[in-house]
Amino acid sequence: MSLIVQKFGGTSVASVAHIENVARRILTSRKEGHDVVVVVSAMGDDTDKLVALAEEVDFRDCRAQREMDVLLASGEQVTIALLSMMLMKLGCKAKSFTGTQARIQTDAVHTRARILNIDIASLKVQIDQGIIPVVAGFQGRDSEDNITTLGRGGSDTTAVALAAILEVDECQIYTDVEGVFTTDPRVVEGACRLDVITFEEMLELASQGSRILHSRAVEFASKYQVPLRVLSSFKDGPGTLITNEGQSMEQPLISGIAFTRDEAKLTILGVKDIPGIASAILGPISEANIMVDMIVQNVADDMSTDFTFTVRREDYDQALKILENIAQKIGAKEVKGNNKIAKLSMVGVGMRSHAGVASKMFRVLADESINIQMISTSEIKISVVINEKYLELAARALHSAFDLSGASLDEPTTTD
Ligand code: ASP
Ligand code: MG
């Protein structure tokens, strides 16, 4: 007998009929002899609806953040109750737990709190009595008993944190896709499911635009060595196991291609090449809470240089204003911006031991006449910024040039 955490996302619990399907899956696992702790998201897009209600009130004050969490946490509370009822109807013992009742302790940063600790004593008592705990994802409580939420998509993190502390055998994340794919199957027809991927690769993919898992959840799983499996609630299948390197026989060169249009590029031209200039430019940007992704500074030519960086597209207008201000202050020549860009990243641990991945990538893009605007690399990732117009073309060309359609041992599957 083993202990597993099963997490079901919004699309998996979108209606009572869906909730019944989920309950039957949990029952099957029970019949196979597993103890199960369940974590759920809000039904369908209920969290979006709650956000929209708050937007209607339109009170943008820091005091509203606490109330925002009370509001957002209500979505998951609906699901835990309905799923527990359904499990009981099907003859199981089950009991719902809000984040507070499950003693999920977080910091006090409303709407993006971090889990600090979970007191699992009471959950353990339930498990020992054969009761299935159904825990609300995405929420906890701070040291003053305020309700907190973990940031959008945070139910994955709840599941992994519980899995880590309960020392489960596997944390299963049920979703509407059959696993982690080599790239987005809606864009590249030949995209296929991966049997195994490493934590490191998944982390890069998650932070580079693959929306399958919350980055924080992957970080957590990697830190606490929780075997994670992504699988479909709608279709039986093995899903994708996310684990440490070295489990599969041979590491593919490239595991996946991720991309995002959620990018914008800013350039400040003709700045003096002196110590402190990067900090003078990026300091005010970070003070405005704008996240900077790629940064490139050119080689100085006669004491002056150019500086380019990318931000999230939603932050573009604000970042541009700040940069224009900075340009005046430091006497830069000009500020330019472009919010019609996309970032595409190829990820694979096999890159560590193989030269030539970058040059092949650049050649493939050149053959399609796609201009690369920026490049950044890490040990297991190469990212390029290109005109967003060419994103699909680039993804397809690279997927085929690197033979990713053959990545899985199974036949490529299609969603029906
Ligand atoms: N319901 C929350 C959201 O939609 C949390 C989650 O689903 O993970 O962001
Ligand atoms: Mg969700």
Coordinates of C-alpha atoms and ligand atoms in Angstrom, one line a residue:
M1 CA 0.0 0.0 0.0
S2 CA 1.3 3.4 -0.8
L3 CA 0.3 7.0 -0.1
I4 CA -0.3 9.4 -3.0
V5 CA -1.5 12.9 -3.4
Q6 CA -3.9 13.5 -6.3
K7 CA -4.5 17.0 -7.4
F8 CA -7.4 17.9 -9.8
G9 CA -7.3 21.2 -11.7
G10 CA -10.2 23.5 -12.6
T11 CA -11.1 21.9 -15.9
S12 CA -11.2 18.5 -14.2
V13 CA -13.8 19.6 -11.7
A14 CA -15.7 22.1 -13.9
S15 CA -19.2 20.6 -13.3
V16 CA -20.8 18.1 -10.9
A17 CA -20.5 15.5 -13.7
H18 CA -16.8 16.2 -13.8
I19 CA -16.6 15.9 -10.1
E20 CA -18.2 12.5 -10.3
N21 CA -15.6 11.4 -12.8
V22 CA -12.9 12.6 -10.4
A23 CA -14.5 10.8 -7.5
R24 CA -14.5 7.6 -9.5
R25 CA -10.8 8.0 -10.3
I26 CA -10.0 8.4 -6.7
L27 CA -12.1 5.3 -5.9
T28 CA -10.1 3.3 -8.5
S29 CA -6.8 4.3 -6.8
R30 CA -8.3 3.3 -3.4
K31 CA -9.3 -0.1 -4.8
E32 CA -5.8 -0.5 -6.1
G33 CA -4.8 -0.3 -2.5
H34 CA -3.5 3.3 -2.2
D35 CA -4.2 5.8 0.5
V36 CA -5.1 9.1 -1.2
V37 CA -5.0 12.7 -0.1
V38 CA -6.9 14.9 -2.6
V39 CA -6.2 18.5 -3.5
V40 CA -8.6 20.5 -5.8
S41 CA -8.8 23.8 -7.6
A42 CA -11.9 25.9 -8.0
M43 CA -14.5 24.7 -10.5
G44 CA -13.7 25.7 -14.1
D45 CA -12.9 29.3 -14.4
D46 CA -14.6 30.3 -11.1
T47 CA -11.4 32.0 -9.9
D48 CA -11.5 34.3 -12.9
K49 CA -15.1 35.1 -12.2
L50 CA -14.2 36.0 -8.6
V51 CA -11.4 38.3 -9.8
A52 CA -13.9 40.0 -12.2
L53 CA -16.3 40.7 -9.3
A54 CA -13.5 42.4 -7.3
E55 CA -12.6 44.4 -10.4
E56 CA -16.2 45.6 -10.5
V57 CA -15.8 46.9 -7.0
D58 CA -12.6 48.6 -8.1
F59 CA -11.1 49.5 -4.8
R60 CA -7.3 49.4 -5.3
D61 CA -6.1 49.8 -1.8
C62 CA -3.6 47.6 0.1
R63 CA -6.4 46.8 2.6
A64 CA -8.4 45.2 -0.2
Q65 CA -5.7 42.5 -0.6
R66 CA -6.8 40.7 2.5
E67 CA -10.4 40.7 1.3
M68 CA -9.2 39.6 -2.1
D69 CA -7.9 36.4 -0.5
V70 CA -11.1 35.8 1.4
L71 CA -12.9 36.1 -1.9
L72 CA -10.5 34.0 -4.0
A73 CA -10.3 31.2 -1.5
S74 CA -14.0 30.7 -1.7
G75 CA -13.8 29.0 -5.1
E76 CA -11.9 26.0 -3.8
Q77 CA -14.2 25.7 -0.8
V78 CA -17.0 24.9 -3.2
T79 CA -15.1 22.1 -4.8
I80 CA -13.9 20.4 -1.6
A81 CA -17.5 20.2 -0.3
L82 CA -19.0 18.9 -3.5
L83 CA -16.2 16.3 -4.1
S84 CA -16.5 15.1 -0.5
M85 CA -20.2 14.7 -0.8
M86 CA -19.7 12.8 -4.1
L87 CA -17.1 10.5 -2.6
M88 CA -19.5 9.7 0.3
K89 CA -22.3 9.1 -2.1
L90 CA -20.1 6.5 -3.9
G91 CA -19.5 4.8 -0.6
C92 CA -16.2 6.3 0.6
K93 CA -15.3 8.0 3.8
A94 CA -14.2 11.6 2.9
K95 CA -13.9 14.9 4.6
S96 CA -13.2 18.4 3.3
F97 CA -10.5 20.7 4.6
T98 CA -10.0 24.4 3.8
G99 CA -6.4 25.6 3.9
T100 CA -6.9 26.8 7.4
Q101 CA -8.4 23.5 8.5
A102 CA -5.5 21.6 6.9
R103 CA -3.2 23.9 8.9
I104 CA -1.3 25.2 5.9
Q105 CA 0.7 28.0 7.3
T106 CA 1.9 30.7 4.9
D107 CA 3.6 34.1 5.1
A108 CA 1.4 37.1 5.1
V109 CA 1.9 38.3 1.5
H110 CA -1.7 38.4 0.3
T111 CA -2.5 37.0 -3.2
R112 CA 1.0 35.5 -3.5
A113 CA 1.8 33.9 -0.2
R114 CA 4.4 31.2 0.3
I115 CA 3.8 28.0 2.3
L116 CA 6.0 27.9 5.4
N117 CA 4.8 24.8 7.0
I118 CA 1.9 22.3 7.2
D119 CA 0.9 20.6 10.4
I120 CA -0.1 17.3 9.0
A121 CA -1.1 15.6 12.3
S122 CA -4.8 15.9 11.8
L123 CA -4.7 14.8 8.2
K124 CA -2.7 11.8 9.3
V125 CA -5.4 10.9 11.8
Q126 CA -8.0 11.0 8.9
I127 CA -5.8 8.8 6.7
D128 CA -5.3 6.3 9.5
Q129 CA -9.1 6.1 9.9
G130 CA -9.6 5.4 6.2
I131 CA -11.0 8.8 5.5
I132 CA -10.0 10.6 2.3
P133 CA -9.0 14.2 3.1
V134 CA -10.1 16.6 0.3
V135 CA -8.0 19.7 0.7
A136 CA -8.6 23.1 -0.9
G137 CA -5.6 24.0 -3.0
F138 CA -4.2 27.5 -3.5
Q139 CA -4.9 28.7 0.1
G140 CA -3.6 28.8 3.6
R141 CA -3.5 31.0 6.7
D142 CA -0.9 33.4 8.0
S143 CA 0.3 33.6 11.6
E144 CA -2.6 35.9 12.4
D145 CA -5.2 33.5 11.0
N146 CA -5.9 35.6 7.9
I147 CA -6.8 33.6 4.8
T148 CA -4.1 33.8 2.2
T149 CA -3.8 32.6 -1.4
L150 CA -0.7 31.4 -3.2
G151 CA -0.9 33.1 -6.6
R152 CA -2.8 32.0 -9.6
G153 CA -2.3 28.3 -10.4
G154 CA -1.2 27.8 -6.8
S155 CA -3.1 24.5 -6.2
D156 CA -0.2 22.6 -7.7
T157 CA 2.0 24.0 -5.0
T158 CA -0.4 23.0 -2.3
A159 CA -0.4 19.5 -3.7
V160 CA 3.4 19.2 -3.9
A161 CA 3.9 20.8 -0.4
L162 CA 1.5 18.3 1.1
A163 CA 3.2 15.5 -0.8
A164 CA 6.6 16.6 0.5
I165 CA 5.6 16.8 4.1
L166 CA 3.5 13.6 4.0
E167 CA 6.5 11.9 2.2
V168 CA 4.2 10.3 -0.3
D169 CA 5.2 7.9 -3.0
E170 CA 3.9 10.0 -5.8
C171 CA 2.2 13.4 -6.3
Q172 CA -0.2 13.1 -9.3
I173 CA -1.3 16.3 -11.0
Y174 CA -4.5 15.6 -13.0
T175 CA -5.2 18.1 -15.8
D176 CA -6.8 18.3 -19.2
V177 CA -3.7 17.2 -21.1
E178 CA -2.2 13.8 -21.2
G179 CA 1.2 14.9 -19.8
V180 CA 4.0 17.1 -20.6
F181 CA 4.5 17.5 -24.4
T182 CA 7.5 18.3 -26.4
T183 CA 5.8 21.6 -27.3
D184 CA 2.3 23.0 -27.4
P185 CA 0.2 20.5 -29.5
R186 CA -2.1 23.3 -30.6
V187 CA 0.7 24.9 -32.4
V188 CA 2.8 21.9 -33.6
E189 CA 0.9 19.0 -34.9
G190 CA 3.7 16.5 -34.2
A191 CA 4.1 17.4 -30.6
C192 CA 4.1 14.3 -28.4
R193 CA 4.0 13.3 -24.8
L194 CA 7.2 12.7 -22.9
D195 CA 7.4 9.7 -20.7
V196 CA 9.9 11.2 -18.3
I197 CA 11.4 14.7 -17.9
T198 CA 13.8 16.0 -15.2
F199 CA 12.9 18.5 -12.6
E200 CA 15.4 20.9 -14.0
E201 CA 14.0 20.7 -17.5
M202 CA 10.4 21.1 -16.2
L203 CA 11.4 24.1 -14.2
E204 CA 12.9 25.7 -17.3
L205 CA 9.9 24.8 -19.4
A206 CA 7.5 26.1 -16.7
S207 CA 9.3 29.4 -16.4
Q208 CA 9.7 29.8 -20.2
G209 CA 6.0 29.7 -21.0
S210 CA 4.8 26.1 -20.7
R211 CA 1.6 26.4 -18.6
I212 CA 1.3 22.9 -17.5
L213 CA 2.6 23.3 -13.9
H214 CA 3.1 26.2 -11.6
S215 CA 6.8 27.0 -11.4
R216 CA 6.8 27.1 -7.7
A217 CA 5.4 23.6 -7.5
V218 CA 8.2 22.2 -9.6
E219 CA 10.8 24.1 -7.5
F220 CA 9.2 22.5 -4.4
A221 CA 9.1 19.1 -5.9
S222 CA 12.7 19.3 -6.9
K223 CA 13.9 20.6 -3.6
Y224 CA 12.1 17.9 -1.6
Q225 CA 12.5 15.2 -4.2
V226 CA 8.8 14.5 -4.7
P227 CA 8.2 12.3 -7.7
L228 CA 5.6 14.2 -9.7
R229 CA 3.4 12.9 -12.4
V230 CA 1.2 14.9 -14.8
L231 CA -1.7 13.0 -16.2
S232 CA -5.1 13.5 -17.8
S233 CA -8.4 13.3 -15.8
F234 CA -10.3 12.4 -18.9
K235 CA -8.2 9.8 -20.6
D236 CA -6.3 6.8 -19.0
G237 CA -2.6 6.8 -19.7
P238 CA 0.8 6.9 -17.9
G239 CA 1.2 10.7 -18.2
T240 CA 4.7 12.2 -17.7
L241 CA 6.9 11.5 -14.7
I242 CA 9.0 14.4 -13.5
T243 CA 12.0 13.2 -11.6
N244 CA 15.7 13.3 -11.2
E245 CA 18.1 12.9 -14.0
G246 CA 19.4 9.5 -14.7
Q247 CA 16.2 7.5 -14.5
S248 CA 15.8 7.1 -18.2
M249 CA 18.3 5.2 -20.3
E250 CA 19.4 7.9 -22.5
Q251 CA 18.8 11.6 -22.2
P252 CA 17.4 13.2 -25.3
L253 CA 19.4 16.3 -26.5
I254 CA 16.3 18.4 -26.4
S255 CA 13.2 17.6 -24.3
G256 CA 11.0 20.4 -25.2
I257 CA 10.3 23.8 -26.8
A258 CA 8.4 26.4 -24.8
F259 CA 7.3 29.8 -26.0
T260 CA 5.5 32.8 -24.8
R261 CA 4.1 35.9 -26.4
D262 CA 4.0 37.5 -23.0
E263 CA 7.1 39.6 -23.7
A264 CA 8.2 43.1 -24.6
K265 CA 11.6 44.5 -25.4
L266 CA 13.0 47.9 -24.3
T267 CA 16.3 49.4 -25.5
I268 CA 18.1 52.5 -24.2
L269 CA 20.7 53.7 -26.7
G270 CA 23.8 55.8 -26.2
V271 CA 24.4 55.4 -22.5
K272 CA 27.8 56.1 -20.9
D273 CA 29.8 53.0 -20.3
I274 CA 30.6 53.6 -16.7
P275 CA 30.3 51.7 -13.4
G276 CA 26.7 51.8 -12.0
I277 CA 24.9 52.3 -15.3
A278 CA 23.1 49.0 -15.3
S279 CA 21.9 49.6 -11.8
A280 CA 20.8 53.2 -12.7
I281 CA 18.7 51.7 -15.5
L282 CA 17.3 48.6 -13.8
G283 CA 17.0 49.9 -10.3
P284 CA 13.9 52.1 -10.9
I285 CA 12.4 49.3 -13.0
S286 CA 12.6 46.8 -10.2
E287 CA 11.4 49.4 -7.7
A288 CA 8.2 49.5 -9.7
N289 CA 7.9 45.7 -9.2
I290 CA 8.5 45.0 -12.9
M291 CA 10.2 41.7 -13.5
V292 CA 13.1 41.8 -16.0
D293 CA 13.9 38.7 -17.9
M294 CA 16.6 38.8 -20.5
I295 CA 19.3 41.6 -20.3
V296 CA 21.9 42.4 -23.0
Q297 CA 24.5 45.1 -22.9
N298 CA 26.5 45.7 -26.0
V299 CA 30.2 46.0 -26.1
A300 CA 31.1 49.6 -25.6
D301 CA 32.2 51.6 -28.6
D302 CA 33.9 54.9 -27.7
M303 CA 32.6 55.0 -24.2
S304 CA 29.0 54.6 -25.0
T305 CA 26.8 51.5 -25.1
D306 CA 23.3 50.2 -25.7
F307 CA 21.3 48.3 -23.2
T308 CA 18.3 46.0 -24.0
F309 CA 16.0 44.1 -21.7
T310 CA 12.7 42.3 -21.8
V311 CA 9.7 42.6 -19.5
R312 CA 6.2 41.0 -19.4
R313 CA 4.0 42.5 -22.0
E314 CA 1.5 43.9 -19.4
D315 CA 4.3 45.9 -17.9
Y316 CA 5.5 47.4 -21.2
D317 CA 3.8 50.8 -21.0
Q318 CA 4.9 51.4 -17.5
A319 CA 8.4 50.2 -18.1
L320 CA 8.7 52.5 -21.2
K321 CA 7.7 55.5 -19.2
I322 CA 10.2 54.8 -16.5
L323 CA 12.9 54.2 -19.0
E324 CA 12.2 57.5 -20.8
N325 CA 12.6 59.2 -17.5
I326 CA 15.9 57.5 -16.8
A327 CA 17.1 58.3 -20.3
Q328 CA 16.6 62.0 -19.6
K329 CA 18.4 61.8 -16.2
I330 CA 21.4 59.9 -17.4
G331 CA 21.6 61.7 -20.8
A332 CA 21.0 58.7 -23.0
K333 CA 20.5 59.2 -26.7
E334 CA 17.2 57.4 -27.3
V335 CA 14.7 54.9 -26.0
K336 CA 13.1 52.3 -28.2
G337 CA 10.5 49.6 -27.5
N338 CA 8.8 46.7 -29.1
N339 CA 5.9 44.7 -27.7
K340 CA 5.3 42.5 -30.7
I341 CA 8.0 40.0 -29.8
A342 CA 7.9 36.4 -28.6
K343 CA 10.4 34.3 -26.8
L344 CA 11.1 30.7 -27.8
S345 CA 13.3 28.4 -25.7
M346 CA 14.7 25.0 -26.3
V347 CA 15.3 23.0 -23.2
G348 CA 17.3 19.8 -22.6
V349 CA 19.8 18.4 -20.1
G350 CA 21.5 16.6 -23.1
M351 CA 22.8 20.1 -24.1
R352 CA 25.3 19.9 -21.3
S353 CA 27.3 17.2 -23.1
H354 CA 26.6 18.1 -26.7
A355 CA 28.1 21.1 -28.5
G356 CA 26.4 22.6 -31.5
V357 CA 22.8 22.8 -30.4
A358 CA 22.8 26.6 -30.5
S359 CA 24.4 26.8 -33.9
K360 CA 21.9 24.3 -35.3
M361 CA 19.0 26.2 -33.8
F362 CA 20.3 29.5 -35.3
R363 CA 20.7 27.8 -38.7
V364 CA 17.2 26.4 -38.7
L365 CA 15.8 29.9 -37.9
A366 CA 18.0 31.4 -40.6
D367 CA 16.8 28.9 -43.2
E368 CA 13.2 30.2 -42.4
S369 CA 14.5 33.8 -42.7
I370 CA 13.6 34.4 -39.1
N371 CA 15.7 37.2 -37.6
I372 CA 16.9 36.6 -34.0
Q373 CA 16.7 39.8 -31.9
M374 CA 18.1 38.6 -28.7
I375 CA 19.8 35.4 -27.4
S376 CA 20.3 34.1 -23.9
T377 CA 21.5 30.7 -22.8
S378 CA 21.9 28.6 -19.6
E379 CA 23.4 25.2 -19.2
I380 CA 20.3 23.4 -20.4
K381 CA 18.4 26.1 -22.3
I382 CA 18.7 28.4 -25.3
S383 CA 16.2 31.2 -25.6
V384 CA 15.7 33.6 -28.5
V385 CA 13.5 36.6 -29.0
I386 CA 11.9 36.9 -32.4
N387 CA 9.1 38.8 -34.1
E388 CA 5.9 37.2 -32.7
K389 CA 4.6 36.9 -36.2
Y390 CA 7.1 34.0 -36.8
L391 CA 6.6 32.2 -33.6
E392 CA 4.5 29.3 -34.9
L393 CA 6.8 28.9 -37.9
A394 CA 9.9 28.8 -35.7
A395 CA 8.4 26.3 -33.3
R396 CA 7.4 23.9 -36.1
A397 CA 10.7 24.2 -37.9
L398 CA 12.7 23.5 -34.7
H399 CA 10.5 20.7 -33.6
S400 CA 11.0 18.9 -36.8
A401 CA 14.8 19.8 -37.2
F402 CA 15.5 18.3 -33.8
D403 CA 13.3 15.3 -34.4
L404 CA 11.1 15.8 -31.4
S405 CA 8.2 13.9 -32.9
G406 CA 10.1 10.7 -32.1
A407 CA 10.7 11.7 -28.5
S408 CA 8.2 9.4 -26.9
L409 CA 8.4 5.6 -27.2
D410 CA 4.6 5.6 -27.6
E411 CA 2.6 6.6 -30.6
P412 CA 1.9 10.3 -30.5
T413 CA -1.6 10.8 -29.1
T414 CA -4.2 13.3 -30.0
T415 CA -6.8 14.8 -27.8
D416 CA -10.3 14.0 -28.7
Ligands
ASP1 N1 -8.1 28.3 -8.6 C1 -6.9 29.0 -8.7 C2 -6.6 29.6 -10.0 O1 -7.4 29.4 -10.9 C3 -5.8 28.1 -8.2 C4 -5.5 26.9 -9.1 O2 -6.4 26.5 -9.9 O3 -4.4 26.3 -9.1 O4 -5.6 30.2 -10.2
MG2 MG -6.6 26.8 -12.2

